[in-house]
Coordinates of C-alpha atoms and ligand atoms in Angstrom, one line a residue:
X225 CA -140.1 -31.5 -44.2
X226 CA -143.1 -29.7 -42.9
X227 CA -143.0 -25.8 -42.7
X228 CA -145.8 -25.8 -40.1
X229 CA -144.6 -24.0 -36.9
X230 CA -144.1 -26.5 -34.1
X231 CA -144.8 -25.6 -30.5
X232 CA -141.6 -26.1 -28.5
X233 CA -141.3 -28.1 -25.4
X234 CA -144.3 -30.3 -26.0
X235 CA -142.6 -33.5 -27.2
X236 CA -143.2 -36.5 -24.9
X237 CA -140.9 -39.5 -24.5
X238 CA -142.0 -43.1 -23.9
X239 CA -140.1 -44.7 -21.0
X240 CA -138.8 -48.3 -21.5
X241 CA -140.6 -50.7 -19.1
X242 CA -138.4 -53.2 -17.3
X243 CA -139.1 -56.2 -15.2
X244 CA -140.2 -55.6 -11.6
X245 CA -137.2 -57.7 -10.4
X246 CA -134.1 -59.5 -11.7
X247 CA -132.3 -62.7 -10.8
X248 CA -129.3 -64.8 -11.9
X249 CA -130.7 -67.5 -14.2
X250 CA -127.6 -69.6 -14.6
X251 CA -123.8 -69.6 -13.9
X252 CA -121.1 -71.2 -16.0
X253 CA -117.4 -71.5 -15.9
X254 CA -114.3 -72.4 -17.9
X255 CA -110.9 -73.6 -16.4
X256 CA -108.0 -74.0 -18.8
X257 CA -106.7 -77.5 -19.0
X258 CA -103.1 -77.0 -17.8
X259 CA -102.7 -77.3 -14.0
X260 CA -99.6 -75.5 -12.7
X261 CA -98.6 -76.6 -9.1
X262 CA -96.5 -74.3 -6.9
X263 CA -93.5 -76.4 -7.6
X264 CA -93.3 -75.0 -11.1
X265 CA -93.3 -71.4 -9.8
X266 CA -91.0 -71.5 -6.8
X267 CA -87.6 -71.7 -8.3
X268 CA -87.5 -68.4 -10.1
X269 CA -88.7 -66.5 -6.9
X270 CA -86.7 -68.4 -4.3
X271 CA -89.9 -69.6 -2.6
X272 CA -91.4 -72.9 -1.5
X273 CA -94.7 -74.8 -1.9
X274 CA -95.1 -74.6 1.9
X275 CA -94.7 -70.8 2.0
X276 CA -97.2 -70.2 -0.8
X277 CA -99.8 -72.6 0.8
X278 CA -99.4 -71.1 4.2
X279 CA -99.4 -67.4 3.1
X280 CA -102.1 -67.6 0.4
X281 CA -103.8 -71.0 0.5
X282 CA -102.9 -71.6 -3.1
X283 CA -101.9 -75.1 -4.1
X284 CA -102.1 -74.8 -7.9
X285 CA -103.5 -72.6 -10.6
X286 CA -104.8 -73.1 -14.2
X287 CA -102.8 -71.5 -17.0
X288 CA -104.3 -70.9 -20.4
X289 CA -102.6 -72.3 -23.5
X290 CA -100.4 -69.8 -25.4
X291 CA -103.0 -69.5 -28.2
X292 CA -106.0 -69.3 -25.9
X293 CA -107.5 -65.9 -25.6
X294 CA -109.8 -64.0 -23.2
X295 CA -112.5 -64.3 -25.9
X296 CA -112.0 -68.1 -26.2
X297 CA -112.3 -68.5 -22.4
X298 CA -115.3 -66.1 -22.3
X299 CA -117.1 -68.1 -25.0
X300 CA -116.7 -71.4 -23.2
X301 CA -118.0 -69.9 -19.9
X302 CA -120.8 -68.0 -21.7
X303 CA -122.1 -71.2 -23.4
X304 CA -122.0 -73.0 -20.1
X305 CA -124.0 -70.2 -18.4
X306 CA -126.5 -70.0 -21.2
X307 CA -127.0 -73.8 -21.0
X308 CA -127.5 -73.6 -17.2
X309 CA -130.0 -70.7 -17.6
X310 CA -131.9 -72.4 -20.5
X311 CA -131.5 -69.2 -22.5
X312 CA -130.6 -68.9 -26.2
X313 CA -128.0 -66.3 -27.2
X314 CA -130.6 -64.7 -29.4
X315 CA -132.5 -63.7 -26.3
X316 CA -129.6 -61.6 -24.9
X317 CA -130.1 -57.8 -24.9
X318 CA -126.6 -57.1 -23.7
X319 CA -123.2 -58.7 -23.1
X320 CA -120.7 -57.3 -20.6
X321 CA -117.2 -58.7 -20.1
X322 CA -115.4 -57.7 -16.9
X323 CA -111.6 -58.1 -17.6
X324 CA -108.3 -56.3 -17.2
X325 CA -106.4 -58.7 -19.4
X326 CA -108.0 -58.4 -22.9
X327 CA -104.8 -57.2 -24.6
X328 CA -106.4 -54.7 -26.8
X329 CA -107.5 -51.2 -25.7
X330 CA -110.0 -51.3 -28.5
X331 CA -112.2 -53.0 -29.7
X332 CA -113.6 -54.5 -26.5
X333 CA -113.8 -58.2 -26.1
X334 CA -117.6 -58.3 -25.7
X335 CA -118.6 -57.5 -29.3
X336 CA -116.3 -60.3 -30.5
X337 CA -117.9 -62.7 -28.0
X338 CA -121.3 -61.5 -29.2
X339 CA -120.4 -62.3 -32.8
X340 CA -119.1 -65.8 -31.8
X341 CA -122.4 -66.5 -30.0
X342 CA -124.3 -65.3 -33.1
X343 CA -125.7 -62.2 -31.4
X344 CA -125.8 -58.5 -32.4
X345 CA -126.9 -57.2 -29.0
X346 CA -125.2 -54.4 -27.1
X347 CA -121.7 -55.4 -26.0
X348 CA -119.1 -53.7 -23.9
X349 CA -116.3 -54.4 -21.4
X350 CA -115.9 -53.1 -17.9
X351 CA -112.6 -52.5 -16.1
X352 CA -113.1 -53.0 -12.4
X353 CA -110.5 -55.6 -11.8
X354 CA -111.4 -58.2 -9.2
X355 CA -114.7 -56.4 -8.5
X356 CA -115.6 -56.5 -12.2
X357 CA -118.1 -59.4 -12.0
X358 CA -119.9 -57.9 -9.0
X359 CA -120.0 -54.5 -10.7
X360 CA -121.4 -56.3 -13.8
X361 CA -124.1 -58.1 -11.8
X362 CA -125.2 -54.7 -10.3
X363 CA -125.4 -53.1 -13.8
X364 CA -127.2 -56.1 -15.2
X365 CA -129.8 -56.0 -12.4
X366 CA -130.4 -52.3 -13.2
X367 CA -130.6 -53.0 -16.9
X368 CA -133.2 -55.7 -16.6
X369 CA -135.3 -53.7 -14.2
X370 CA -134.8 -50.5 -16.2
X371 CA -135.9 -52.1 -19.4
X372 CA -132.7 -51.7 -21.5
X373 CA -132.3 -55.5 -21.8
X374 CA -134.4 -58.5 -21.0
X375 CA -131.5 -60.9 -20.5
X376 CA -127.9 -59.8 -19.8
X377 CA -124.8 -62.0 -20.0
X378 CA -122.1 -61.0 -17.5
X379 CA -118.6 -62.6 -18.0
X380 CA -115.7 -62.3 -15.7
X381 CA -112.5 -63.5 -17.4
X382 CA -108.7 -63.1 -17.1
X383 CA -105.6 -64.4 -18.8
X384 CA -103.4 -63.1 -16.0
X385 CA -100.5 -65.3 -17.1
X386 CA -99.8 -62.8 -19.9
X387 CA -99.5 -60.0 -17.4
X388 CA -97.5 -61.8 -14.6
X389 CA -93.8 -61.2 -14.0
X390 CA -92.7 -64.7 -13.0
X391 CA -89.6 -63.3 -11.4
X392 CA -91.6 -61.1 -9.0
X393 CA -91.8 -62.7 -5.6
X394 CA -94.8 -60.6 -4.6
X395 CA -97.1 -61.7 -7.4
X396 CA -95.7 -64.6 -9.4
X397 CA -97.6 -67.2 -7.4
X398 CA -100.9 -65.3 -6.9
X399 CA -102.5 -65.2 -10.3
X400 CA -104.4 -67.8 -12.5
X401 CA -106.4 -67.9 -15.7
X402 CA -110.1 -68.7 -16.2
X403 CA -113.6 -67.4 -17.0
X404 CA -116.9 -67.4 -15.2
X405 CA -120.3 -66.1 -16.5
X406 CA -123.8 -65.5 -15.4
X407 CA -127.1 -64.8 -17.2
X408 CA -129.3 -62.2 -15.5
X409 CA -132.9 -62.0 -16.4
X410 CA -136.4 -61.0 -15.2
X411 CA -137.9 -62.4 -12.0
X412 CA -141.1 -62.4 -10.0
X413 CA -139.3 -61.7 -6.7
X414 CA -136.1 -59.9 -5.9
X415 CA -133.1 -62.0 -6.9
X416 CA -130.3 -59.5 -6.6
X417 CA -130.0 -57.4 -3.5
X418 CA -128.8 -53.8 -3.3
X419 CA -125.1 -53.5 -4.3
X420 CA -122.8 -51.8 -1.9
X421 CA -120.0 -50.5 -4.1
X422 CA -117.3 -47.8 -4.1
X423 CA -113.7 -46.9 -4.8
X424 CA -110.7 -46.0 -2.8
X425 CA -108.7 -44.3 -5.6
X426 CA -106.2 -42.8 -3.2
X427 CA -104.6 -46.3 -3.1
X428 CA -104.5 -46.8 -6.8
X429 CA -100.8 -47.5 -6.8
X430 CA -101.1 -50.6 -4.6
X431 CA -102.1 -52.8 -7.6
X432 CA -101.3 -51.6 -11.1
X433 CA -100.1 -52.4 -14.5
X434 CA -96.4 -51.4 -14.1
X435 CA -96.0 -49.6 -17.5
X436 CA -98.6 -47.7 -19.5
X437 CA -99.1 -49.0 -23.0
X438 CA -97.4 -45.9 -24.3
X439 CA -94.1 -46.7 -22.7
X440 CA -94.0 -50.3 -23.9
X441 CA -91.9 -50.1 -27.0
X442 CA -90.8 -53.7 -27.7
X443 CA -92.6 -54.3 -30.9
X444 CA -90.3 -55.4 -33.7
X445 CA -92.4 -53.4 -36.2
X446 CA -96.0 -52.3 -36.8
X447 CA -98.7 -54.9 -36.2
X448 CA -99.9 -56.4 -39.5
X449 CA -103.0 -54.6 -40.9
X450 CA -106.1 -56.5 -40.0
X451 CA -104.3 -58.6 -37.3
X452 CA -106.7 -61.1 -35.9
X453 CA -107.8 -59.6 -32.6
X454 CA -109.5 -62.7 -31.4
X455 CA -106.3 -64.7 -31.7
X456 CA -103.4 -64.5 -29.3
X457 CA -100.7 -62.0 -30.3
X458 CA -97.3 -63.1 -31.4
X459 CA -94.6 -63.1 -28.7
X460 CA -92.4 -60.0 -28.5
X461 CA -88.7 -60.9 -29.0
X462 CA -86.3 -60.4 -26.1
X463 CA -88.7 -60.9 -23.2
X464 CA -90.6 -63.9 -22.0
X465 CA -93.9 -62.2 -21.7
X466 CA -95.8 -60.2 -24.3
X467 CA -97.3 -57.4 -22.3
X468 CA -96.6 -55.1 -19.3
X469 CA -96.9 -57.0 -15.9
X470 CA -99.2 -56.2 -13.0
X471 CA -97.5 -55.3 -9.8
X472 CA -98.9 -55.4 -6.3
X473 CA -98.0 -54.0 -2.9
X474 CA -99.3 -57.2 -1.3
X475 CA -99.2 -56.2 2.4
X476 CA -101.0 -52.9 1.8
X477 CA -103.8 -54.6 -0.2
X478 CA -104.0 -57.3 2.4
X479 CA -104.6 -54.9 5.2
X480 CA -107.1 -52.9 3.2
X481 CA -109.0 -56.1 2.3
X482 CA -109.0 -57.5 5.8
X483 CA -110.1 -54.3 7.6
X484 CA -112.2 -52.6 4.8
X485 CA -114.2 -55.4 3.1
X486 CA -116.0 -57.0 6.1
X487 CA -118.0 -53.8 6.8
X488 CA -118.9 -53.6 3.1
X489 CA -120.2 -57.2 3.2
X490 CA -122.1 -56.4 6.4
X491 CA -123.8 -53.4 4.7
X492 CA -124.8 -55.6 1.7
X493 CA -126.5 -58.0 4.2
X494 CA -128.3 -55.2 6.0
X495 CA -129.4 -53.5 2.8
X496 CA -130.8 -56.8 1.5
X497 CA -133.1 -56.9 4.6
X498 CA -131.6 -60.1 6.0
X499 CA -129.3 -61.2 8.8
X500 CA -126.1 -63.2 8.5
X501 CA -128.0 -66.3 9.7
X502 CA -130.2 -66.2 6.6
X503 CA -127.2 -66.8 4.3
X504 CA -126.8 -70.2 2.6
X505 CA -123.3 -69.3 1.1
X506 CA -120.5 -66.9 1.3
X507 CA -118.6 -66.4 -2.0
X508 CA -115.9 -63.8 -1.5
X509 CA -113.2 -62.8 -4.1
X510 CA -110.6 -65.5 -4.1
X511 CA -107.5 -63.3 -3.3
X512 CA -106.0 -65.1 -0.3
X513 CA -107.3 -67.8 2.0
X514 CA -106.2 -65.7 5.0
X515 CA -108.3 -62.8 3.8
X516 CA -111.3 -65.1 3.5
X517 CA -110.7 -66.5 7.0
X518 CA -110.3 -63.0 8.5
X519 CA -113.6 -61.9 6.8
X520 CA -115.4 -64.9 8.2
X521 CA -114.2 -64.0 11.7
X522 CA -115.2 -60.3 11.4
X523 CA -118.6 -61.1 10.0
X524 CA -119.1 -63.8 12.7
X525 CA -120.3 -66.1 9.9
X526 CA -122.0 -69.2 11.4
X527 CA -119.8 -72.2 11.0
X528 CA -122.4 -74.2 9.0
X529 CA -122.5 -71.7 6.1
X530 CA -120.5 -73.0 3.1
X531 CA -117.7 -70.7 2.1
X532 CA -116.0 -70.6 -1.4
X533 CA -112.4 -71.8 -1.2
X534 CA -111.8 -72.2 -4.9
X535 CA -108.5 -70.3 -4.5
X536 CA -106.7 -73.5 -3.5
X537 CA -106.9 -74.9 -7.0
X538 CA -107.7 -71.8 -9.1
X539 CA -105.5 -69.1 -7.4
X540 CA -106.6 -65.5 -7.9
X541 CA -108.4 -65.1 -11.3
X542 CA -109.5 -61.5 -10.6
X543 CA -112.8 -60.8 -12.4
X544 CA -113.4 -64.6 -12.9
X545 CA -112.9 -65.5 -9.3
X546 CA -116.5 -65.0 -7.9
X547 CA -118.3 -66.7 -10.8
X548 CA -115.8 -69.5 -11.0
X549 CA -116.1 -70.1 -7.2
X550 CA -119.9 -70.1 -7.6
X551 CA -119.8 -72.5 -10.5
X552 CA -117.7 -74.9 -8.5
X553 CA -120.0 -74.8 -5.5
X554 CA -123.1 -75.4 -7.7
X555 CA -121.4 -78.2 -9.6
X556 CA -120.4 -79.9 -6.3
X557 CA -123.9 -79.4 -4.8
X558 CA -122.5 -77.4 -1.9
X559 CA -125.1 -74.7 -2.1
X560 CA -128.9 -74.8 -2.5
X561 CA -130.7 -73.5 -5.6
X562 CA -133.0 -70.7 -4.3
X563 CA -130.8 -70.0 -1.3
X564 CA -129.1 -66.7 -0.5
X565 CA -125.4 -66.1 -1.2
X566 CA -123.3 -63.1 -0.2
X567 CA -120.7 -62.3 -2.9
X568 CA -118.0 -59.6 -2.7
X569 CA -115.3 -58.5 -5.2
X570 CA -112.4 -56.1 -4.4
X571 CA -109.1 -55.2 -6.1
X572 CA -107.2 -52.8 -8.3
X573 CA -108.5 -49.2 -8.3
X574 CA -109.0 -49.8 -5.5
X575 CA -112.6 -50.8 -6.1
X576 CA -115.2 -53.0 -4.4
X577 CA -118.7 -54.3 -4.8
X578 CA -120.9 -56.6 -2.7
X579 CA -124.4 -57.9 -3.0
X580 CA -126.6 -60.8 -1.7
X581 CA -128.0 -62.9 -4.6
X582 CA -130.5 -65.7 -4.9
X583 CA -128.6 -68.8 -5.9
X584 CA -129.7 -70.0 -9.4
Ligands
UT7_828 O1 -107.0 -59.6 -6.1 C1 -106.7 -58.3 -5.7 C2 -106.5 -58.2 -4.3 N1 -105.3 -58.8 -3.9 C3 -105.1 -59.2 -2.7 O2 -106.0 -59.1 -1.9 C4 -103.7 -59.8 -2.3 C5 -103.4 -59.3 -0.9 N2 -102.1 -59.7 -0.5 C6 -101.7 -60.9 -0.2 O3 -102.4 -61.8 -0.4 C7 -100.4 -61.1 0.5 O4 -99.8 -59.9 0.8 C8 -99.3 -62.0 -0.3 C9 -99.8 -63.4 -0.3 C10 -99.2 -61.4 -1.7 C11 -98.0 -62.0 0.5 O5 -98.1 -62.4 1.8 P1 -97.6 -61.6 3.1 O6 -97.9 -62.4 4.2 O7 -98.2 -60.2 3.0 O8 -96.1 -61.6 2.8 P2 -95.1 -60.4 3.0 O9 -95.0 -59.6 1.8 O10 -95.4 -59.6 4.3 O11 -93.7 -61.1 3.3 C12 -93.5 -61.9 4.5 C13 -92.1 -62.5 4.4 C14 -91.0 -61.5 4.1 O12 -89.8 -62.0 4.8 P3 -89.4 -61.4 6.2 O13 -89.1 -59.9 5.9 O14 -90.5 -61.6 7.1 O15 -88.1 -62.1 6.5 C15 -90.8 -61.7 2.6 O16 -89.5 -61.4 2.2 O17 -92.1 -63.5 3.4 C16 -91.0 -63.1 2.4 N3 -91.6 -63.4 1.1 C17 -91.5 -64.6 0.5 N4 -91.0 -65.7 0.9 C18 -91.1 -66.8 0.0 C19 -92.3 -62.5 0.3 N5 -92.7 -63.2 -0.8 C20 -92.2 -64.4 -0.7 C21 -92.3 -65.6 -1.6 N6 -91.8 -66.7 -1.1 N7 -93.0 -65.5 -2.7

């Protein structure tokens, strides 16, 4: 080390240079093989197929296989998105997984996914429930433009079946499993509009994991050292689910979503510098068909604009719902590449995020 006196306060940093704009390069999805119709759910909750269809729009949901993990589903969706984007995993600068159902507090699912994809890029999870994917798109946009990554993989994934109490009338029929993913990268023109996001933490109790991890003492013994984190955990004896369940005060969340989320969507349109007539698609969180219809009405969405209604066959997959709905609309050629889509996520926290994106 040099003993030469060094003048203080003269060091200068170099700022990372990002891209001028960012866009979504490709979207992918993964739906577990097993289709579970309402008829398989109704008996335990004294309900009916008609009631569930009428009140939520859900006809069936996909449920992951017992050994299928959040990381497995993420990998399938990520590979699909990378293929759609024409990007190699080695080009990724960061991987974000939005999920609330990776059953380990630590490590996050994202580094395990990175390893599976053969990448050593920055990798972390975000916990923003049903808004997680739209939160992730906002962060990825800023990262690409800020220069911290050239390409970012954003995954929304849930294995909600592990966290569902199938005896709870208010939630047993709502949730499904799946994964959606998007690759965000540089662009010559704006491809992701300003995000309108926020939280309403005063209402945190309306959707919540019912027991904290610290009060869930049903393990038969300590987990084996070096347990394989990317494999499904063994079932806990005595109960028919392995982890705490998620509970929901359905009506309160319903009201909040119906009255609170249309103005957020409207702001995202205004901040993007467009009008509602400029939209080529509306891709809201797939929470309830009646919430989707109420938002359409409040936004005065023109009747010819395609609306995501993936909930009928996929149910509510939380963080996976917006990318899965996007993937379906793209695959079925319902929305034009290069067109504008308004997407909005909202859920536990309560938290929300909306932005207008250019369809890849
Ligand atoms: O993804 C995060 C955000 N989540 C959401 O946005 C979900 C928002 N909430 C909802 O989607 C709806 O509240 C549900 C679909 C969960 C429930 O629909 P609802 O119209 O709010 O039902 P409710 O709780 O007001 O119940 C209406 C009636 C009641 O009977 P009475 O008192 O009118 O005689 C309930 O006892 O339906 C009864 N009921 C059921 N009947 C058959 C409640 N649950 C069921 C059931 N099957 N599963």
